[in-house]
Each structure stands twice: as C-alpha cells, then as structure tokens.
Tab-separated table of C-alpha atoms in Angstrom:
chain	number	residue	atom	x	y	z
A	294	MET	CA	53.670	1.686	14.743
A	295	THR	CA	52.744	3.789	12.162
A	296	ILE	CA	52.702	0.419	10.104
A	297	LEU	CA	50.800	-1.514	12.292
A	298	PHE	CA	48.084	1.220	12.796
A	299	THR	CA	47.951	1.555	9.082
A	300	ILE	CA	47.609	-2.591	8.696
A	301	ARG	CA	44.617	-2.516	11.593
A	302	GLN	CA	42.798	0.667	9.613
A	303	LYS	CA	43.019	-1.494	6.738
A	304	TRP	CA	41.582	-4.561	8.088
A	305	VAL	CA	38.491	-2.206	9.815
A	306	ASP	CA	37.754	-1.276	6.708
A	307	ARG	CA	37.599	-4.512	4.918
A	308	ILE	CA	35.545	-5.611	8.012
A	309	SER	CA	33.232	-3.174	7.972
A	310	ASN	CA	32.780	-3.380	3.994
A	311	GLY	CA	32.055	-6.940	4.501
A	312	TRP	CA	29.104	-6.620	6.922
A	313	LEU	CA	27.675	-3.750	5.019
A	314	ASN	CA	27.627	-5.733	1.981
A	315	ALA	CA	26.511	-8.819	3.408
A	316	VAL	CA	23.471	-6.778	5.136
A	317	THR	CA	22.592	-4.821	1.802
A	318	PHE	CA	22.926	-8.701	-0.133
A	319	PHE	CA	20.470	-9.904	2.693
A	320	MET	CA	18.170	-7.038	1.865
A	321	LEU	CA	18.338	-7.566	-1.934
A	322	LEU	CA	17.378	-11.375	-1.294
A	323	LEU	CA	14.503	-10.653	1.132
A	324	PRO	CA	11.938	-10.187	-1.174
A	325	LEU	CA	12.928	-13.614	-2.972
A	326	ALA	CA	13.280	-15.341	0.356
A	327	ILE	CA	9.607	-14.251	1.073
A	328	GLY	CA	8.175	-15.035	-2.636
A	329	LEU	CA	10.036	-18.527	-2.532
A	330	GLY	CA	8.396	-19.723	0.897
A	331	LEU	CA	5.137	-18.678	-0.335
A	332	VAL	CA	5.432	-20.674	-3.466
A	333	ILE	CA	6.519	-23.684	-1.581
A	334	GLU	CA	3.991	-23.786	0.867
A	335	SER	CA	1.523	-23.047	-2.037
A	336	PHE	CA	2.866	-25.760	-3.954
A	337	PRO	CA	0.558	-28.655	-2.818
A	338	LEU	CA	-2.342	-26.798	-4.295
A	339	LEU	CA	-0.880	-25.684	-7.209
A	340	HIS	CA	0.050	-29.082	-8.013
A	341	LYS	CA	-3.450	-30.379	-7.879
A	342	TYR	CA	-5.293	-27.320	-9.508
A	343	ALA	CA	-4.179	-25.018	-12.435
A	344	PHE	CA	-3.423	-21.697	-11.468
A	345	THR	CA	-5.782	-19.900	-13.537
A	346	GLN	CA	-8.172	-22.029	-12.319
A	347	LEU	CA	-8.103	-21.255	-8.688
A	348	ILE	CA	-7.709	-17.470	-9.638
A	349	GLY	CA	-10.908	-17.725	-12.007
A	350	SER	CA	-13.231	-19.574	-10.088
A	351	SER	CA	-15.661	-18.250	-7.365
A	352	ASP	CA	-16.307	-21.698	-5.742
A	353	TRP	CA	-15.075	-21.420	-2.666
A	354	SER	CA	-16.104	-24.233	-0.089
A	355	PRO	CA	-12.746	-25.487	1.130
A	356	MET	CA	-14.680	-28.464	2.928
A	357	ASP	CA	-15.063	-29.653	-0.374
A	358	GLY	CA	-12.370	-29.382	-1.973
A	359	LYS	CA	-13.090	-26.449	-3.961
A	360	PHE	CA	-10.674	-23.330	-3.725
A	361	GLY	CA	-11.750	-20.271	-5.890
A	362	PHE	CA	-9.732	-17.244	-5.402
A	363	TYR	CA	-11.627	-15.050	-7.770
A	364	ASP	CA	-14.312	-13.555	-5.671
A	365	PHE	CA	-11.200	-12.295	-3.143
A	366	ILE	CA	-8.694	-11.299	-5.390
A	367	VAL	CA	-12.095	-8.827	-6.921
A	368	GLY	CA	-12.905	-7.556	-3.304
A	369	SER	CA	-9.035	-7.081	-2.501
A	370	LEU	CA	-8.743	-4.725	-5.800
A	371	TRP	CA	-12.117	-3.015	-5.476
A	372	ILE	CA	-11.103	-1.941	-1.740
A	373	THR	CA	-7.657	-0.700	-2.762
A	374	LEU	CA	-8.544	1.336	-5.866
A	375	LEU	CA	-11.527	2.885	-3.623
A	376	SER	CA	-8.870	3.844	-0.669
A	377	PHE	CA	-6.873	4.870	-3.443
A	378	PHE	CA	-9.488	7.425	-5.013
A	379	LEU	CA	-10.597	8.464	-1.824
A	380	SER	CA	-7.146	9.159	-0.530
A	381	ALA	CA	-4.555	10.458	-3.388
A	382	PRO	CA	-6.573	13.327	-4.741
A	383	VAL	CA	-6.877	15.000	-1.108
A	384	CYS	CA	-3.031	14.101	-0.220
A	385	LEU	CA	-1.762	15.526	-3.305
A	386	LEU	CA	-3.856	18.558	-2.746
A	387	THR	CA	-2.787	18.620	1.033
A	388	ALA	CA	0.899	18.644	0.130
A	389	ILE	CA	0.651	21.271	-2.527
A	390	TYR	CA	-0.918	23.917	-0.036
A	391	LEU	CA	1.234	22.984	2.841
A	392	THR	CA	4.153	23.210	0.821
A	393	GLN	CA	3.463	25.960	-1.238
A	394	TYR	CA	0.660	28.206	0.352
A	395	ALA	CA	1.045	27.472	4.243
A	396	PRO	CA	2.848	29.025	6.775
A	397	GLY	CA	5.671	27.270	8.183
A	398	TRP	CA	4.232	26.459	11.599
A	399	LEU	CA	0.981	24.755	9.880
A	400	MET	CA	3.765	22.551	8.214
A	401	LYS	CA	5.247	21.480	11.264
A	402	LEU	CA	1.834	21.004	12.753
A	403	MET	CA	0.955	18.787	9.764
A	404	TYR	CA	4.462	16.741	10.290
A	405	PHE	CA	3.379	15.789	13.812
A	406	VAL	CA	-0.579	15.090	12.893
A	407	ILE	CA	1.368	12.503	10.397
A	408	ASP	CA	3.386	10.780	12.932
A	409	VAL	CA	0.422	10.557	15.141
A	410	LEU	CA	-1.471	8.969	12.351
A	411	ALA	CA	1.279	6.751	11.406
A	412	GLY	CA	1.885	5.518	14.655
A	413	ILE	CA	-1.808	4.612	15.833
A	414	PRO	CA	-2.181	0.741	15.633
A	415	SER	CA	-4.491	-0.901	12.745
A	416	VAL	CA	-6.880	-2.272	15.528
A	417	VAL	CA	-7.669	1.130	16.717
A	418	TYR	CA	-8.308	2.320	12.934
A	419	GLY	CA	-10.676	-0.973	12.820
A	420	ALA	CA	-12.180	-0.346	16.154
A	421	TRP	CA	-13.085	3.590	15.245
A	422	GLY	CA	-14.435	2.099	11.776
A	423	VAL	CA	-16.538	-0.184	13.509
A	424	LEU	CA	-18.200	2.448	16.055
A	425	VAL	CA	-18.095	5.372	13.551
A	426	ILE	CA	-17.941	4.763	9.890
A	427	VAL	CA	-19.719	1.699	9.652
A	428	PRO	CA	-23.044	2.947	11.508
A	429	LEU	CA	-22.734	6.534	9.421
A	430	ILE	CA	-22.236	4.699	6.033
A	431	GLY	CA	-25.602	2.316	6.910
A	432	ALA	CA	-27.589	4.879	8.251
A	433	TYR	CA	-27.150	7.767	6.134
A	434	VAL	CA	-24.568	7.480	3.323
A	435	ALA	CA	-26.110	4.249	1.973
A	436	PRO	CA	-29.752	5.334	1.892
A	437	ILE	CA	-29.010	8.835	0.094
A	438	PHE	CA	-27.929	7.047	-2.791
A	439	GLY	CA	-30.902	4.373	-2.334
A	440	PHE	CA	-29.023	1.162	-1.214
A	441	ALA	CA	-29.994	-0.512	1.930
A	442	SER	CA	-26.781	-1.549	3.584
A	443	THR	CA	-25.554	-2.628	7.238
A	444	GLY	CA	-22.476	-0.485	7.010
A	445	TYR	CA	-20.401	-3.467	6.891
A	446	CYS	CA	-19.151	-3.080	3.180
A	447	LEU	CA	-16.849	-1.615	0.590
A	448	LEU	CA	-17.166	1.733	1.096
A	449	SER	CA	-16.604	1.532	4.979
A	450	GLY	CA	-13.117	-0.433	4.002
A	451	GLY	CA	-12.179	2.316	1.793
A	452	VAL	CA	-12.847	4.884	3.773
A	453	VAL	CA	-10.646	3.286	6.829
A	454	LEU	CA	-7.992	2.394	4.653
A	455	ALA	CA	-7.968	5.701	2.742
A	456	ILE	CA	-7.259	7.486	6.097
A	457	MET	CA	-4.668	4.649	7.397
A	458	SER	CA	-2.909	5.521	4.137
A	459	VAL	CA	-2.889	9.246	4.652
A	460	PRO	CA	0.137	9.831	6.456
A	461	TYR	CA	2.487	7.352	4.331
A	462	MET	CA	1.315	9.196	1.163
A	463	LEU	CA	1.247	12.584	2.388
A	464	ASN	CA	4.494	12.630	3.831
A	465	MET	CA	6.243	11.368	0.615
A	466	LEU	CA	4.404	14.092	-1.229
A	467	MET	CA	5.604	16.849	0.890
A	468	GLU	CA	9.229	15.995	0.640
A	469	VAL	CA	9.138	15.507	-3.231
A	470	LEU	CA	7.381	18.745	-3.482
A	471	LEU	CA	9.998	20.301	-1.080
A	472	ASN	CA	13.183	18.902	-2.753
A	473	ILE	CA	11.916	20.492	-6.439
A	474	PRO	CA	14.767	23.401	-6.785
A	475	VAL	CA	13.290	26.689	-5.894
A	476	GLU	CA	15.072	28.296	-8.715
A	477	LEU	CA	12.486	26.806	-11.142
A	478	LYS	CA	9.670	28.326	-9.257
A	479	GLU	CA	11.311	31.635	-9.753
A	480	ALA	CA	12.425	31.203	-13.288
A	481	SER	CA	8.289	30.639	-14.010
A	482	LEU	CA	7.380	33.455	-12.218
A	483	SER	CA	9.537	35.902	-13.388
A	484	LEU	CA	8.567	34.947	-16.814
A	485	GLY	CA	5.056	35.830	-15.934
A	486	ALA	CA	3.206	32.444	-14.958
A	487	THR	CA	0.689	32.838	-12.246
A	488	TYR	CA	1.339	30.855	-9.072
A	489	TRP	CA	-1.300	28.062	-9.940
A	490	GLU	CA	0.554	27.659	-13.627
A	491	THR	CA	3.567	27.306	-12.125
A	492	ILE	CA	2.271	24.651	-9.437
A	493	LYS	CA	0.503	22.949	-12.423
A	494	HIS	CA	3.332	23.044	-15.175
A	495	VAL	CA	6.668	23.255	-13.392
A	496	LEU	CA	6.310	21.634	-9.840
A	497	LEU	CA	3.893	18.833	-10.613
A	498	LYS	CA	5.698	18.095	-13.694
A	499	GLN	CA	9.330	18.178	-12.315
A	500	GLY	CA	8.222	15.817	-9.259
A	501	LYS	CA	5.734	13.356	-11.505
A	502	SER	CA	8.299	10.597	-10.820
A	503	GLY	CA	8.267	10.903	-6.886
A	504	ILE	CA	4.760	11.486	-6.999
A	505	ILE	CA	4.018	8.383	-8.865
A	506	ALA	CA	5.940	6.566	-6.005
A	507	ALA	CA	4.339	8.040	-3.212
A	508	LEU	CA	0.635	7.275	-4.837
A	509	ASN	CA	2.026	3.755	-5.118
A	510	LEU	CA	3.313	3.284	-1.653
A	511	GLY	CA	-0.192	4.339	-0.600
A	512	ILE	CA	-1.867	1.734	-2.767
A	513	SER	CA	0.880	-1.026	-1.655
A	514	LYS	CA	-0.015	0.070	2.045
A	515	ALA	CA	-3.689	-0.289	1.570
A	516	LEU	CA	-3.779	-3.550	-0.368
A	517	GLY	CA	-1.754	-5.712	2.266
A	518	GLU	CA	-3.698	-3.769	5.074
A	519	THR	CA	-5.252	-6.725	7.317
A	520	ILE	CA	-7.100	-6.180	10.745
A	521	ALA	CA	-8.491	-2.659	10.147
A	522	VAL	CA	-10.250	-4.324	6.310
A	523	LEU	CA	-11.657	-7.485	8.324
A	524	MET	CA	-13.338	-5.620	10.837
A	525	VAL	CA	-15.413	-3.368	8.583
A	526	VAL	CA	-15.592	-4.987	5.412
A	527	GLY	CA	-18.291	-7.560	6.052
A	528	ASN	CA	-16.239	-10.659	5.010
A	529	VAL	CA	-18.477	-12.120	2.817
A	530	VAL	CA	-17.524	-14.283	0.152
A	531	GLN	CA	-18.944	-12.713	-3.241
A	532	VAL	CA	-18.124	-10.109	-5.864
A	533	PRO	CA	-19.577	-6.857	-5.181
A	534	HIS	CA	-21.689	-4.894	-7.488
A	535	ASN	CA	-21.615	-1.606	-5.389
A	536	ILE	CA	-19.438	-0.011	-2.622
A	537	PHE	CA	-22.332	-0.853	-0.196
A	538	GLN	CA	-22.093	-4.206	-0.099
A	539	ALA	CA	-19.942	-6.670	1.710
A	540	ALA	CA	-16.863	-8.161	0.704
A	541	TYR	CA	-13.647	-10.619	1.458
A	542	PRO	CA	-10.326	-9.393	0.390
A	543	LEU	CA	-7.267	-11.418	0.585
A	544	PRO	CA	-5.636	-9.778	3.867
A	545	ALA	CA	-8.931	-11.093	5.793
A	546	LEU	CA	-9.174	-14.354	4.464
A	547	ILE	CA	-5.410	-15.126	5.726
A	548	ALA	CA	-6.320	-13.274	9.266
A	549	ASN	CA	-9.773	-15.095	9.695
A	550	ASN	CA	-8.970	-18.196	9.019
A	551	TYR	CA	-5.206	-19.349	9.941
A	552	GLY	CA	-4.763	-21.395	12.559
A	553	ASP	CA	-8.611	-22.305	13.115
A	554	MET	CA	-9.084	-24.556	10.167
A	555	MET	CA	-5.632	-26.283	9.569
A	556	SER	CA	-7.161	-29.482	9.805
A	557	ILE	CA	-8.951	-28.969	6.533
A	558	PRO	CA	-7.017	-30.465	3.670
A	559	MET	CA	-5.015	-28.207	1.462
A	560	TYR	CA	-6.661	-25.507	3.716
A	561	ALA	CA	-2.880	-24.160	4.787
A	562	SER	CA	-1.761	-24.314	1.332
A	563	ALA	CA	-4.735	-22.275	0.085
A	564	LEU	CA	-3.905	-19.480	2.875
A	565	MET	CA	-0.546	-19.441	1.518
A	566	LEU	CA	-1.487	-18.982	-2.120
A	567	SER	CA	-3.371	-15.885	-1.014
A	568	ALA	CA	-0.423	-14.372	0.815
A	569	LEU	CA	1.361	-15.369	-2.644
A	570	LEU	CA	-1.521	-13.513	-4.651
A	571	LEU	CA	-1.136	-10.488	-2.427
A	572	PHE	CA	2.817	-10.560	-2.849
A	573	ILE	CA	2.146	-10.918	-7.144
A	574	ILE	CA	-0.144	-8.110	-7.409
A	575	ILE	CA	2.156	-5.449	-4.771
A	576	ILE	CA	5.073	-6.677	-7.528
A	577	LEU	CA	2.908	-5.680	-10.164
A	578	PHE	CA	2.147	-2.631	-9.217
A	579	ASN	CA	5.774	-1.810	-8.239
A	580	ILE	CA	6.957	-2.554	-11.618
A	581	LEU	CA	3.863	-0.699	-13.162
A	582	THR	CA	5.188	2.142	-11.079
A	583	ASN	CA	8.758	1.794	-12.060
A	584	ALA	CA	7.697	1.714	-15.665
A	585	LEU	CA	6.204	4.444	-15.517
A	586	VAL	CA	9.017	6.612	-13.821
A	587	TYR	CA	11.317	4.787	-16.257
A	588	GLN	CA	9.308	6.233	-19.040
A	589	ARG	CA	9.586	9.798	-17.314
A	590	ASN	CA	13.187	9.906	-16.949
A	591	LYS	CA	13.900	8.676	-20.123
C-alpha cells in the first residue's frame, strides 16, 4: 500500500512539473510568437519597400501606395515622453510621501484609489479628456502660452495618458520603497542624517533598480494606449512642432483604420507594420531599462 502511494505521489509530481514547465515555456515564447506574427503580416510591405525608407518618410498616402511612418513615430514618442514627464515626478514624490511621511490610513486609502483608477476603462478616460481636458487646454492653457489650439493636441493626449499611467507607476514605486529594509534608514538617521537626506541618499539609491523598472512600466503603458489617445490627440498626420498641435500616434492609426480600408493594397500590411514598430519600440525601452538595472546591480 505504501509503495502504491509513493508511486502515485511520484506520478502526480511529474505531471504537475510537466504542466508548470509547459505553461512557463508558453509564456516565454509568447512575445516571440507575437513578434513573429507581426513580421509575417508586415512582410508584403517590407518586401516592396526598404525598412529605413518606411520609417524615415513622411509621405502617407495609402491610395497612392505611399506609406511613410515618420510622422506617426514622432507623434508616438512625443506623447509618450510628455505623459512620462507629467506623471513620473508626481508619482515618485507621492510614493515618497505615502511610504515615509503619511499615516497608515492615508496609504490604505491611496491603494483603494489606485485600484479604482486602474479599473476605469480607457474609453472613459478618453471621454473625460474630450469633455474636460480638451476644452480646458483649447480655451485657457494654450492662449496663456500664446498659441491657438482646438484642444485636440499632444498636451491633451499627454495629460490623459499621464493620469492613466499613474496607478501602475505609483503602485510599483510604493512597493519598491516599502520593501527597502528599515535598518538602512535607521542606520542613516542614527549617523546624524536628516530624514530627507536619508530618503535622497539611502532609500532612493537602494531602490534605484525598482524605480527604473516602475518608470519603464509607465512608459510602456503610455506608448501602447489606444482608445483614449485617438479621442483627444487630433489625429492629424504631421510632425508636431509644439505640444498644442495635433498628432497621429501609431496606436490611433491602427485603431482608426483597421477594418475600414482593407481593400487598399498593402494597407493591412502597413497597419501590421505599425504594430510591429510599437512592439520594437517597447522592446527597446525594456532593453534600455534592463541595461540600466544591470549597470546598477553590477
């Protein structure tokens, strides 16, 4: 009986390990499968035009067979960096205050707020941006800086995306700061450092790797967001020269046109190349982040 039980346990362990290995292997292959699928679907366009020609040209006229992605790439990078610079400092300072100064009930309340913000659908953020942010920027903010704007511009997209990035970025920053051993802070304070000096030279330095990863998560979230962006950014194919001009990021290009213009030759392949470009940019951001973390931990 004991032998049968042992054999049964051994087989249960083997099957369990097999399932776990299969699921883990699938997760490892998932980005590769997505990237490979996008490359295959983009191949007709890549076979006809050089990759450098596609990403370096501003000529966008699918009816005439012109597919230049430069304006879309610039628009995506503009709006991503803008949302990053609007959200990253606020999130970092908020995380420092909540984890180092605020009472416990306030931090618990903020976790609830983070859950609410993370659960709001993108289209709700977009509708809020159209009703509140766009008129505000068009009627008040742009004139203050001497620009005329409809409000459908890079700044509106950046503000909406910055707010959408907050729950992900702030939650991770708080976890990073909370997981730093309290002994480090106590040692610094016992040596005569002020509380702010301890935060600046001990906590932020110790949590640098996690902070970089949290900021990268915010960038990736902003870069790939679609619905909210296309509702407020204007969707005009051009290289914006200031934050009050409209733009046309890659996610908006895909969401606006997929399914409607598939009869145009090469258009489906062009949209898949748009997705591939987003995929490549996100991978490059992650490689850069990992390199920074590696340098930090070396």
